[in-house]
Structure formats: C-alpha cells, structure tokens
Coordinates of C-alpha atoms in Angstrom, one line a residue:
X13 CA 226.8 106.3 89.0
X14 CA 228.7 105.8 92.3
X15 CA 230.4 109.2 91.8
X16 CA 227.0 110.9 91.3
X17 CA 225.6 109.2 94.4
X18 CA 228.6 110.2 96.4
X19 CA 228.4 113.8 95.2
X20 CA 224.7 113.9 96.1
X21 CA 225.3 112.5 99.5
X22 CA 228.1 115.0 100.1
X23 CA 225.9 117.9 99.1
X24 CA 223.1 116.6 101.3
X25 CA 225.5 116.4 104.2
X26 CA 226.8 119.9 103.7
X27 CA 223.2 121.3 103.3
X28 CA 222.2 119.5 106.5
X29 CA 225.2 120.8 108.4
X30 CA 224.5 124.3 107.2
X31 CA 220.9 124.1 108.3
X32 CA 221.9 122.7 111.6
X33 CA 224.4 125.6 112.1
X34 CA 221.7 128.1 111.2
X35 CA 219.2 126.6 113.6
X36 CA 221.8 126.7 116.3
X37 CA 222.6 130.3 115.6
X38 CA 218.9 131.2 115.7
X39 CA 218.5 129.4 118.9
X40 CA 221.4 131.0 120.6
X41 CA 220.6 134.5 119.3
X42 CA 218.8 136.6 121.9
X43 CA 215.1 137.2 121.3
X44 CA 214.2 140.7 120.2
X45 CA 212.3 142.9 122.6
X46 CA 209.2 142.5 120.5
X47 CA 209.3 138.8 121.2
X48 CA 209.3 139.3 125.0
X49 CA 206.0 138.8 126.8
X50 CA 205.3 139.9 130.4
X51 CA 201.7 139.6 131.5
X52 CA 200.3 141.8 134.3
X53 CA 197.6 140.3 136.5
X54 CA 195.5 142.7 138.5
X55 CA 192.7 142.1 141.0
X56 CA 189.8 143.6 139.1
X57 CA 190.0 144.8 135.5
X58 CA 186.8 146.8 135.9
X59 CA 188.0 149.1 138.8
X60 CA 189.3 152.6 138.0
X61 CA 192.3 152.0 140.3
X62 CA 193.4 148.9 138.5
X63 CA 192.8 150.5 135.1
X64 CA 195.4 153.1 136.2
X65 CA 197.8 150.3 137.0
X66 CA 197.1 148.7 133.6
X67 CA 197.7 152.1 131.9
X68 CA 201.1 152.3 133.5
X69 CA 202.0 148.8 132.5
X70 CA 200.7 149.5 128.9
X71 CA 203.0 152.5 128.6
X72 CA 205.9 150.6 129.9
X73 CA 205.3 147.9 127.3
X74 CA 205.3 150.6 124.5
X75 CA 208.4 152.3 125.8
X76 CA 210.3 149.0 126.2
X77 CA 208.9 147.4 123.0
X78 CA 207.5 144.3 124.7
X79 CA 204.2 142.5 124.8
X80 CA 202.2 143.2 128.0
X81 CA 198.9 141.2 128.2
X82 CA 196.5 142.8 130.6
X83 CA 194.9 140.2 132.7
X84 CA 192.7 139.9 135.8
X85 CA 189.4 138.8 137.2
X86 CA 186.1 140.8 137.1
X87 CA 186.0 141.3 140.9
X88 CA 188.5 141.3 143.7
X89 CA 186.5 138.6 145.4
X90 CA 187.2 136.1 142.5
X91 CA 190.3 134.6 144.2
X92 CA 190.1 131.3 142.3
X93 CA 189.7 133.1 139.0
X94 CA 193.0 135.0 139.6
X95 CA 194.7 131.7 140.5
X96 CA 193.6 130.2 137.2
X97 CA 194.7 133.3 135.3
X98 CA 198.1 133.0 136.9
X99 CA 198.5 129.4 136.0
X100 CA 197.5 129.9 132.4
X101 CA 199.8 132.9 132.1
X102 CA 202.8 130.8 133.4
X103 CA 201.9 128.0 131.0
X104 CA 202.5 130.4 128.1
X105 CA 206.2 130.6 129.1
X106 CA 206.4 134.4 129.5
X107 CA 209.7 136.2 130.3
X108 CA 208.2 137.1 133.7
X109 CA 204.9 137.8 135.4
X110 CA 203.7 140.8 137.4
X111 CA 200.8 140.2 139.8
X112 CA 198.8 142.0 142.5
X113 CA 197.6 139.1 144.7
X114 CA 193.9 139.2 145.6
X115 CA 194.2 137.3 148.9
X116 CA 197.4 136.8 150.8
X117 CA 197.0 133.2 152.0
X118 CA 195.3 131.7 148.9
X119 CA 197.8 133.1 146.5
X120 CA 200.9 132.0 148.4
X121 CA 201.3 128.5 147.0
X122 CA 200.3 129.4 143.4
X123 CA 202.9 132.2 143.4
X124 CA 205.5 129.8 144.8
X125 CA 204.7 127.3 142.0
X126 CA 204.8 130.1 139.4
X127 CA 208.1 131.4 140.6
X128 CA 209.7 127.9 140.2
X129 CA 209.2 128.5 136.4
X130 CA 209.4 132.2 135.9
X131 CA 210.4 135.4 137.7
X132 CA 207.4 136.8 139.6
X133 CA 207.1 140.5 140.4
X134 CA 204.5 141.5 143.0
X135 CA 202.7 144.8 143.1
X136 CA 200.2 146.5 145.5
X137 CA 199.3 143.6 147.9
X138 CA 201.4 141.0 149.6
X139 CA 201.0 137.2 149.6
X140 CA 202.2 134.4 151.9
X141 CA 205.2 133.7 149.6
X142 CA 208.9 134.5 149.7
X143 CA 209.3 133.8 146.0
X144 CA 208.8 137.3 144.7
X145 CA 211.9 138.6 142.8
X146 CA 210.8 142.1 143.6
X147 CA 207.8 143.7 145.3
X148 CA 206.5 147.2 144.5
X149 CA 203.8 148.7 146.7
X150 CA 202.7 151.5 148.8
X151 CA 203.9 151.2 152.4
X152 CA 200.3 150.3 153.5
X153 CA 201.1 150.4 157.2
X154 CA 202.3 154.0 156.7
X155 CA 199.2 154.6 154.5
X156 CA 197.1 153.7 157.5
X157 CA 199.0 156.1 159.7
X158 CA 198.5 158.9 157.2
X159 CA 194.8 158.1 157.2
X160 CA 194.7 158.3 161.0
X161 CA 196.5 161.7 160.9
X162 CA 194.1 162.9 158.3
X163 CA 191.0 161.8 160.2
X164 CA 192.4 163.4 163.4
X165 CA 193.0 166.7 161.7
X166 CA 189.5 166.7 160.1
X167 CA 187.9 165.9 163.5
X168 CA 189.9 168.6 165.2
X169 CA 189.0 171.2 162.5
X170 CA 185.3 170.4 162.9
X171 CA 185.3 170.5 166.7
X172 CA 187.2 173.6 167.7
X173 CA 190.6 171.8 167.8
X174 CA 189.4 168.9 170.0
X175 CA 190.7 165.6 168.6
X176 CA 188.3 163.3 170.5
X177 CA 185.2 161.2 170.0
X178 CA 184.2 157.9 168.4
X179 CA 185.6 156.7 165.1
X180 CA 185.2 153.6 163.0
X181 CA 187.2 151.5 160.5
X182 CA 185.6 149.8 157.5
X183 CA 187.6 147.3 155.5
X184 CA 186.5 146.0 152.1
X185 CA 187.5 142.3 152.5
X186 CA 189.2 140.1 155.1
X187 CA 192.6 138.6 154.3
X188 CA 193.8 141.1 151.6
X189 CA 197.4 142.0 152.6
X190 CA 197.3 145.7 151.7
X191 CA 194.0 146.2 153.5
X192 CA 195.1 144.4 156.6
X193 CA 198.3 146.5 156.7
X194 CA 196.3 149.8 156.3
X195 CA 194.1 148.7 159.2
X196 CA 197.2 147.9 161.3
X197 CA 198.8 151.3 160.7
X198 CA 195.5 153.1 161.3
X199 CA 195.0 151.4 164.7
X200 CA 198.6 151.8 165.7
X201 CA 198.5 155.5 165.0
X202 CA 195.3 156.1 166.9
X203 CA 196.7 154.3 169.9
X204 CA 200.1 156.1 169.8
X205 CA 199.0 159.7 168.9
X206 CA 195.3 160.2 169.5
X207 CA 194.1 158.8 172.9
X208 CA 191.0 161.0 172.6
X209 CA 189.8 159.0 169.6
X210 CA 187.9 155.8 170.5
X211 CA 187.7 153.0 167.9
X212 CA 184.1 151.8 168.4
X213 CA 183.8 149.6 165.3
X214 CA 186.2 147.6 163.1
X215 CA 184.0 146.2 160.3
X216 CA 184.6 143.9 157.3
X217 CA 182.5 144.1 154.2
X218 CA 182.2 141.9 151.1
X219 CA 183.9 144.1 148.6
X220 CA 180.7 145.8 147.4
X221 CA 180.0 149.5 147.7
X222 CA 176.4 148.8 148.7
X223 CA 177.6 146.8 151.7
X224 CA 179.9 149.7 152.7
X225 CA 176.9 152.0 152.5
X226 CA 174.8 149.7 154.7
X227 CA 177.5 149.2 157.3
X228 CA 178.1 153.0 157.5
X229 CA 174.4 153.7 157.8
X230 CA 174.1 151.2 160.7
X231 CA 177.1 152.7 162.4
X232 CA 175.7 156.2 162.2
X233 CA 172.3 155.0 163.5
X234 CA 173.9 153.1 166.4
X235 CA 176.4 155.9 167.2
X236 CA 174.8 159.3 166.6
X237 CA 177.8 160.9 168.2
X238 CA 180.2 159.2 165.7
X239 CA 183.0 161.7 164.7
X240 CA 184.8 159.9 161.9
X241 CA 185.3 156.9 159.6
X242 CA 188.2 155.5 157.7
X243 CA 187.1 153.5 154.6
X244 CA 190.3 151.8 153.6
X245 CA 189.8 151.3 149.8
X246 CA 188.1 153.0 146.9
X247 CA 184.9 150.8 146.9
X248 CA 184.3 151.3 150.6
X249 CA 184.9 155.0 150.3
X250 CA 182.3 155.2 147.6
X251 CA 179.7 153.4 149.8
X252 CA 180.5 155.2 153.0
X253 CA 180.6 158.6 151.2
X254 CA 177.1 157.8 149.9
X255 CA 175.9 157.1 153.4
X256 CA 177.3 160.4 154.7
X257 CA 175.7 162.3 151.8
X258 CA 172.3 160.6 152.2
X259 CA 172.3 161.4 155.9
X260 CA 173.4 165.0 155.4
X261 CA 176.4 164.5 157.7
X262 CA 179.1 166.2 155.5
X263 CA 181.3 168.2 157.9
X264 CA 179.8 166.4 160.9
X265 CA 181.2 162.9 160.4
X266 CA 184.7 163.1 159.0
X267 CA 185.6 160.5 156.3
X268 CA 189.0 159.5 155.1
X269 CA 189.1 157.2 152.0
X270 CA 191.8 155.4 150.1
X271 CA 192.5 155.9 146.4
X272 CA 190.4 158.1 144.1
X273 CA 188.1 158.2 141.1
X274 CA 185.7 160.8 139.8
X275 CA 183.0 160.0 142.4
X276 CA 185.4 160.3 145.3
X277 CA 186.9 163.5 143.9
X278 CA 183.4 165.0 143.7
X279 CA 182.8 163.9 147.3
X280 CA 186.0 165.7 148.3
X281 CA 185.0 168.9 146.5
X282 CA 181.6 168.8 148.1
X283 CA 183.0 168.3 151.6
X284 CA 181.5 164.8 152.0
X285 CA 185.0 163.3 152.2
X286 CA 187.6 165.1 154.3
X287 CA 190.6 163.5 152.7
X288 CA 191.9 160.7 150.4
X289 CA 195.1 158.7 150.9
X290 CA 196.2 158.4 147.3
X291 CA 198.8 155.9 146.0
X292 CA 200.7 156.0 142.7
X293 CA 199.1 153.0 140.8
X294 CA 200.4 154.2 137.5
X295 CA 204.0 154.0 138.8
X296 CA 203.2 150.5 140.2
X297 CA 202.2 149.3 136.7
X298 CA 205.0 151.0 134.8
X299 CA 207.8 150.1 137.2
X300 CA 206.4 146.6 137.7
X301 CA 206.8 145.8 134.0
X302 CA 210.2 147.6 133.9
X303 CA 211.5 145.6 136.9
X304 CA 210.1 142.4 135.5
X305 CA 212.0 142.9 132.2
X306 CA 215.2 143.6 134.1
X307 CA 214.8 140.6 136.3
X308 CA 214.1 138.3 133.3
X309 CA 217.5 139.4 131.9
X310 CA 219.2 138.4 135.1
X311 CA 219.8 142.0 136.2
X312 CA 219.8 142.9 139.9
X313 CA 216.6 144.5 141.0
X314 CA 215.5 146.0 144.4
X315 CA 213.7 143.4 146.6
X316 CA 211.3 146.0 147.9
X317 CA 210.2 149.4 146.5
X318 CA 207.9 151.9 148.2
X319 CA 205.8 153.7 145.6
X320 CA 204.5 156.3 148.0
X321 CA 201.2 157.6 149.4
X322 CA 199.9 161.2 149.8
X323 CA 197.0 162.7 151.8
X324 CA 194.8 164.7 149.4
X325 CA 192.5 167.4 150.8
X326 CA 190.4 170.1 149.2
X327 CA 193.2 172.5 150.1
X328 CA 196.0 170.7 148.2
X329 CA 194.2 168.9 145.4
X330 CA 195.1 171.5 142.8
X331 CA 198.9 171.1 143.5
X332 CA 200.6 169.9 140.3
X333 CA 201.9 166.7 141.9
X334 CA 198.6 165.8 143.5
X335 CA 196.6 166.7 140.3
X336 CA 198.8 164.3 138.4
X337 CA 197.9 161.5 140.9
X338 CA 194.2 162.3 140.8
X339 CA 194.0 162.7 137.0
X340 CA 196.4 160.0 135.5
X341 CA 196.6 159.5 131.7
X342 CA 194.8 156.2 130.9
X343 CA 195.9 156.1 127.3

C-alpha cells in the first residue's frame, strides 16, 4: 500500500511539474500578432475626416494582423467623453494606444497617466504632455502659412493682382492644439508676407457648422468690403462656404478651408471655395498604428513625424496625388 501511495505521489509530482513547465513556456512565449490590441481614439467618429483616419488605422490592423478597436466621442466638443474612453482603453491592457487629443490642456494629465502604463502615440493634435512615444501630425503652423498664401493668391487673382483688403479668421473651437497652430501660422504669414491684408476679425465658434455660417454672415454684413476668410477646419469651412453661397459672394469673398469632404469639394468646383489645405489623415491612421506596434515591441520610433499638407485648388484637384487625398478609400 505504501508503494502504491508513493507511486501515485511521484506521478502527481511529475504531472504537476510538467504542467508548471508548460504554463511557464506559454507565459514566456511571445503573443501572436492576432492577440495584440492597439485601440485608436479619434475626436469624433461621425466626421468624414476622422472616418478617413479610422480607415487608415483599419487597413494597418489588417496588414499587420492585429486588433484595432475604433474609438471616439460623437463630437469634438465632448472632451470628458474622450478622457473616459482613454481611461477605459488603458484599463483593457492594450499593447499601445493611438489618440488624437480633443483639447490640449484637458488631455495633458490623462495622457500622462495613460503613458505610465502603456505606450501612447499621438496623431493630429497636440496635448500638454511630454509622454507621447511618437507624434504624427501635419505641421499645422505650416498649414496655416499655406492657407495664408492660398488666400493671398485668390484675392490677388480676383482683384487684378492687388493683394490687399480686409480678411478674417474663423476657428472652430478654442484650445484645440492643431487649430491654434493653424491660426498662428496664418497670422504670422500675413504679417511677414502680405502687409496689404488686414486681419479685421479673429473669431472662435463652438464646433458647429451653423455657428460658422452665422459668424461669417455677421462678418460679411459688418464688412461689405471683406476680401477673404480662412476657415481653419472642415466644419467651419462648411458653414462659411454656405454663407458665401447664400450671399452670392463666390469669387468676391475668397475662402480657404482646411480638410475636405463631398460638400467642400463641390464648393471648390462651384467657385465658392478658392482652395482647401488638405492633410493626409489616412496616413495618420495607418502610420499611427504601425508606429504604435513598433513602439510596443521596444523598437526605436521617430519622436515627431510630419504627415504633410497640400493646397488644393480647382486647377490641381485632378492631379493623381491630390485626387488620392480628396478621394481616399474608406474600406
């Protein structure tokens, strides 16, 4: 009986040791790509611009064989909503997180806290944090300069070569890093290169196209000699474009917008919009996920990546490179 008990105990010990070794091997084995999760958090999942970003991230997930949850609030004004989404994403222990911060100051501390647990890759807009492993964005200051050049060219073309008169700037929301940088570049370029252009209004809206429409209408009424407007994001360009169309001012008040969708492209074709500063949101999404995966593996990644900006006009919108930016593949 003692021999049987001893044999059983020995077998149990061997089995237990084997199970322990197997568990250790499983634990130490690297996870397959399919087990890797990298969520992307955008500002507004309903916006065409952010849908392009998500499409790029989705394609990267397929190409790399990883899970890419597509997260974000329903409006860029929902700052608290984005903070909650970030916190919940980090709680799921992902390999890394990609985020486009809605508001620079408010997202600073949440991103610091997230980065203490996981690699954080920033795209599009900055935040008051130094914890990003990498940051991929348009050089928005340069984008503002491009907008100023485009507006000056449109005003000159409509006024016999004279680049002079009153102009206005309309920003969608206060405090958004990318928008503040565009405004900075725009104003710096006006001052440096176009002394004949007078900035008579620098207005903030509330992120709604209707508000942009109302602000532009008021500006046109108050300044009947207004020569041009820079609307620094897609939503504002929609609203301001509508104001110019409704007041039959196409060709009389130049408008430069930022980003593109079907409505803005139609405005461009119809002469309501003089030009669009177009980013590469698809690349932001794709390269954001690709960079996050590399960072999660401990690979060296670039701290800052400029994803580029182009001025689109009616004259160049059919160029292959520009057409690809205006008509990205969403699936």
